[in-house]
Structures are given as structure tokens and as C-alpha cells.
mmCIF file of C-alpha atoms in Angstrom:
data_model
loop_
_atom_site.group_PDB
_atom_site.id
_atom_site.type_symbol
_atom_site.label_atom_id
_atom_site.label_comp_id
_atom_site.label_asym_id
_atom_site.label_seq_id
_atom_site.Cartn_x
_atom_site.Cartn_y
_atom_site.Cartn_z
ATOM 1 C CA ASN A 1 216.082 165.529 157.193
ATOM 2 C CA GLN A 2 219.738 165.661 156.155
ATOM 3 C CA GLY A 3 218.909 166.978 152.759
ATOM 4 C CA LYS A 4 220.551 164.008 151.022
ATOM 5 C CA THR A 5 218.714 162.623 147.630
ATOM 6 C CA ARG A 6 218.636 159.330 145.971
ATOM 7 C CA TRP A 7 218.203 159.329 142.230
ATOM 8 C CA MET A 8 217.887 156.689 139.559
ATOM 9 C CA ILE A 9 217.186 158.126 135.996
ATOM 10 C CA ILE A 10 215.641 155.611 134.181
ATOM 11 C CA ASP A 11 215.208 155.808 129.992
ATOM 12 C CA GLU A 12 213.191 152.906 129.944
ATOM 13 C CA ALA A 13 209.895 151.225 131.089
ATOM 14 C CA PHE A 14 209.529 151.802 134.831
ATOM 15 C CA ASP A 15 208.658 148.543 135.973
ATOM 16 C CA ALA A 16 208.656 146.281 139.274
ATOM 17 C CA GLU A 17 212.560 144.792 138.345
ATOM 18 C CA LYS A 18 213.591 148.692 138.061
ATOM 19 C CA LEU A 19 212.001 149.571 141.291
ATOM 20 C CA ILE A 20 213.512 146.825 143.252
ATOM 21 C CA GLU A 21 216.909 147.915 141.703
ATOM 22 C CA PHE A 22 216.431 151.226 143.265
ATOM 23 C CA LEU A 23 215.118 149.897 146.568
ATOM 24 C CA GLN A 24 218.398 147.745 146.731
ATOM 25 C CA ALA A 25 220.462 150.537 146.136
ATOM 26 C CA LEU A 26 218.955 152.526 148.753
ATOM 27 C CA ILE A 27 218.987 149.631 151.425
ATOM 28 C CA LYS A 28 222.839 149.481 150.569
ATOM 29 C CA ASP A 29 223.557 152.984 150.904
ATOM 30 C CA ALA A 30 221.346 153.673 153.808
ATOM 31 C CA GLY A 31 223.175 151.919 156.733
ATOM 32 C CA LYS A 32 219.919 151.783 158.666
ATOM 33 C CA LYS A 33 216.242 151.120 158.025
ATOM 34 C CA VAL A 34 214.732 152.927 155.207
ATOM 35 C CA PHE A 35 211.353 154.715 155.493
ATOM 36 C CA LEU A 36 210.398 155.434 151.968
ATOM 37 C CA ILE A 37 207.114 157.407 151.003
ATOM 38 C CA LEU A 38 205.571 156.094 147.751
ATOM 39 C CA ASP A 39 202.328 157.208 145.277
ATOM 40 C CA LYS A 40 199.850 154.889 143.869
ATOM 41 C CA LEU A 41 201.817 154.430 140.823
ATOM 42 C CA ARG A 42 200.745 150.748 140.202
ATOM 43 C CA VAL A 43 204.121 149.225 140.084
ATOM 44 C CA HIS A 44 204.842 150.381 143.764
ATOM 45 C CA HIS A 45 202.064 148.178 144.807
ATOM 46 C CA SER A 46 202.848 145.246 142.764
ATOM 47 C CA ARG A 47 203.008 141.681 143.890
ATOM 48 C CA ARG A 48 206.942 141.212 143.287
ATOM 49 C CA VAL A 49 207.688 144.816 144.941
ATOM 50 C CA LYS A 50 205.548 143.627 148.195
ATOM 51 C CA ALA A 51 207.049 140.392 148.312
ATOM 52 C CA TRP A 52 210.667 141.846 147.892
ATOM 53 C CA VAL A 53 209.925 144.261 150.787
ATOM 54 C CA ALA A 54 208.228 141.636 152.893
ATOM 55 C CA GLU A 55 211.464 139.817 152.976
ATOM 56 C CA ARG A 56 213.340 142.735 154.062
ATOM 57 C CA GLN A 57 211.285 144.270 156.373
ATOM 58 C CA ASP A 58 213.941 144.875 158.690
ATOM 59 C CA GLN A 59 215.720 146.967 156.165
ATOM 60 C CA ILE A 60 212.818 148.900 154.547
ATOM 61 C CA GLU A 61 209.354 150.164 154.981
ATOM 62 C CA LEU A 62 207.010 151.529 152.455
ATOM 63 C CA PHE A 63 204.473 154.101 153.028
ATOM 64 C CA TYR A 64 201.657 154.940 150.388
ATOM 65 C CA LEU A 65 199.976 158.315 149.954
ATOM 66 C CA PRO A 66 196.393 158.716 149.421
ATOM 67 C CA ASN A 67 195.209 158.404 146.174
ATOM 68 C CA TYR A 68 195.583 161.943 144.204
ATOM 69 C CA SER A 69 197.420 163.659 146.567
ATOM 70 C CA PRO A 70 200.594 164.945 144.850
ATOM 71 C CA GLN A 71 200.852 168.199 147.222
ATOM 72 C CA LEU A 72 201.974 165.451 150.008
ATOM 73 C CA ASN A 73 204.542 164.000 147.927
ATOM 74 C CA PRO A 74 208.011 165.369 148.644
ATOM 75 C CA GLU A 75 209.240 163.964 145.405
ATOM 76 C CA GLU A 76 207.181 166.522 143.580
ATOM 77 C CA ARG A 77 209.460 169.551 144.934
ATOM 78 C CA LEU A 78 212.316 167.745 143.694
ATOM 79 C CA ASN A 79 210.617 167.162 140.133
ATOM 80 C CA ALA A 80 209.539 170.840 140.285
ATOM 81 C CA ASP A 81 212.975 172.159 141.142
ATOM 82 C CA LEU A 82 214.893 169.764 138.305
ATOM 83 C CA LYS A 83 212.114 171.128 135.758
ATOM 84 C CA GLN A 84 212.975 174.771 136.670
ATOM 85 C CA GLU A 85 216.492 174.269 136.407
ATOM 86 C CA MET A 86 216.133 172.642 133.080
ATOM 87 C CA GLY A 87 213.686 175.264 131.938
ATOM 88 C CA LYS A 88 216.767 177.549 132.303
ATOM 89 C CA ARG A 89 219.227 175.980 130.182
ATOM 90 C CA VAL A 90 219.723 176.075 126.581
ATOM 91 C CA PRO A 91 217.044 173.228 125.144
ATOM 92 C CA VAL A 92 218.656 169.677 124.840
ATOM 93 C CA ARG A 93 218.210 167.834 122.292
ATOM 94 C CA THR A 94 219.159 164.624 122.752
ATOM 95 C CA LYS A 95 218.433 161.955 125.601
ATOM 96 C CA ALA A 96 222.292 161.867 126.438
ATOM 97 C CA LYS A 97 222.401 165.870 126.958
ATOM 98 C CA LEU A 98 219.074 165.452 129.108
ATOM 99 C CA ARG A 99 220.650 162.847 131.405
ATOM 100 C CA ASP A 100 223.911 164.919 131.739
ATOM 101 C CA ALA A 101 221.585 167.936 132.670
ATOM 102 C CA ALA A 102 220.045 165.920 135.258
ATOM 103 C CA HIS A 103 223.070 164.586 136.486
ATOM 104 C CA ASP A 104 224.605 168.217 136.963
ATOM 105 C CA HIS A 105 221.377 169.047 138.938
ATOM 106 C CA ARG A 106 222.043 166.032 141.036
ATOM 107 C CA ALA A 107 225.358 167.076 141.955
ATOM 108 C CA MET A 108 224.767 170.360 142.701
ATOM 109 C CA LEU A 109 222.100 169.309 145.010
ATOM 110 C CA GLU A 110 224.456 167.056 146.716
ATOM 111 C CA HIS A 111 226.643 169.814 147.572
ATOM 112 C CA ASN A 112 223.312 172.102 148.654
ATOM 113 C CA PRO A 113 221.552 169.970 151.289
ATOM 114 C CA GLU A 114 219.895 173.101 152.538
ATOM 115 C CA ARG A 115 218.092 173.340 149.187
ATOM 116 C CA VAL A 116 216.797 169.785 149.441
ATOM 117 C CA MET A 117 215.617 170.166 153.221
ATOM 118 C CA SER A 118 213.757 173.346 151.796
ATOM 119 C CA TYR A 119 211.352 171.071 150.007
ATOM 120 C CA PHE A 120 210.053 169.874 153.307
ATOM 121 C CA GLN A 121 209.005 173.610 154.539
ATOM 122 C CA ASP A 122 205.788 173.545 152.832
ATOM 123 C CA ARG A 123 203.142 172.458 155.372
ATOM 124 C CA HIS A 124 201.805 169.397 153.316
ATOM 125 C CA VAL A 125 205.125 167.711 152.991
ATOM 126 C CA ARG A 126 206.879 168.573 156.812
ATOM 127 C CA TYR A 127 205.592 164.978 158.023
ATOM 128 C CA ALA A 128 208.447 163.652 156.256
ATOM 129 C CA ALA A 129 211.161 165.931 157.411
#
């Protein structure tokens, strides 16, 4: 765990096409095989996504968490951190301001890898570090 994050802010329906777009960006930026942990969201298991990943199994491998196990999902720590920071700000009233605030948080995390690494200290997500 190097304390790096990869985000994609989506303000429309999250579907297989959007997930594949994100996976493509992960592969492009990684420079080595990507191992990605996903929850049981239906789109994560779609035929289209599985077929796309199968064609790139030398570049990416997906691992699925058990049903109803958010405590095992490292992404939940990031989400909680983001929500906590957003709660400290003056309330945003537009999508654009919300997007800007999320981008600001992402930029802050890029300069604080220790903070990202701390998400993996909990015993439930240490497996992913």
C-alpha cells in the first residue's frame, strides 16, 4: 500500500460502461497488474464487465467481497473520510461546488499518502494493504 488513490466522480447513472471506463484508467495508470476489490453491487458482476476483464486478465483481476460486509471494504474508509471532511465545510448548494469540494479532498489525499495508508490499519481491511 503506497497510499495512492484513484477516483472517478460520476454524476449520472453508474453502469457497466462507466465501470469499464474507470477500469481502463486504472490499468493505464498502474504500469503493472491491478488487483481490485469490489463489493456486490450488481454492475460489478455484469456480463459486460466480466467479459471485459476476462479479455485483460493479464492486466487486471477482480476480487469480490462477501454480501453485506462494508466493514471489509477499504473504500468505505475513504468514503467516511470524504463525508467527514465535506461536513466540516460550508454546505454546498450545487453539483459543481460538490464536485469541486470532492476534487479538493482528492488533491489533499494525493499529498498525504499516510492518511490513505491509515485506512488500512483497521483489522477488517488489513488484508488489502
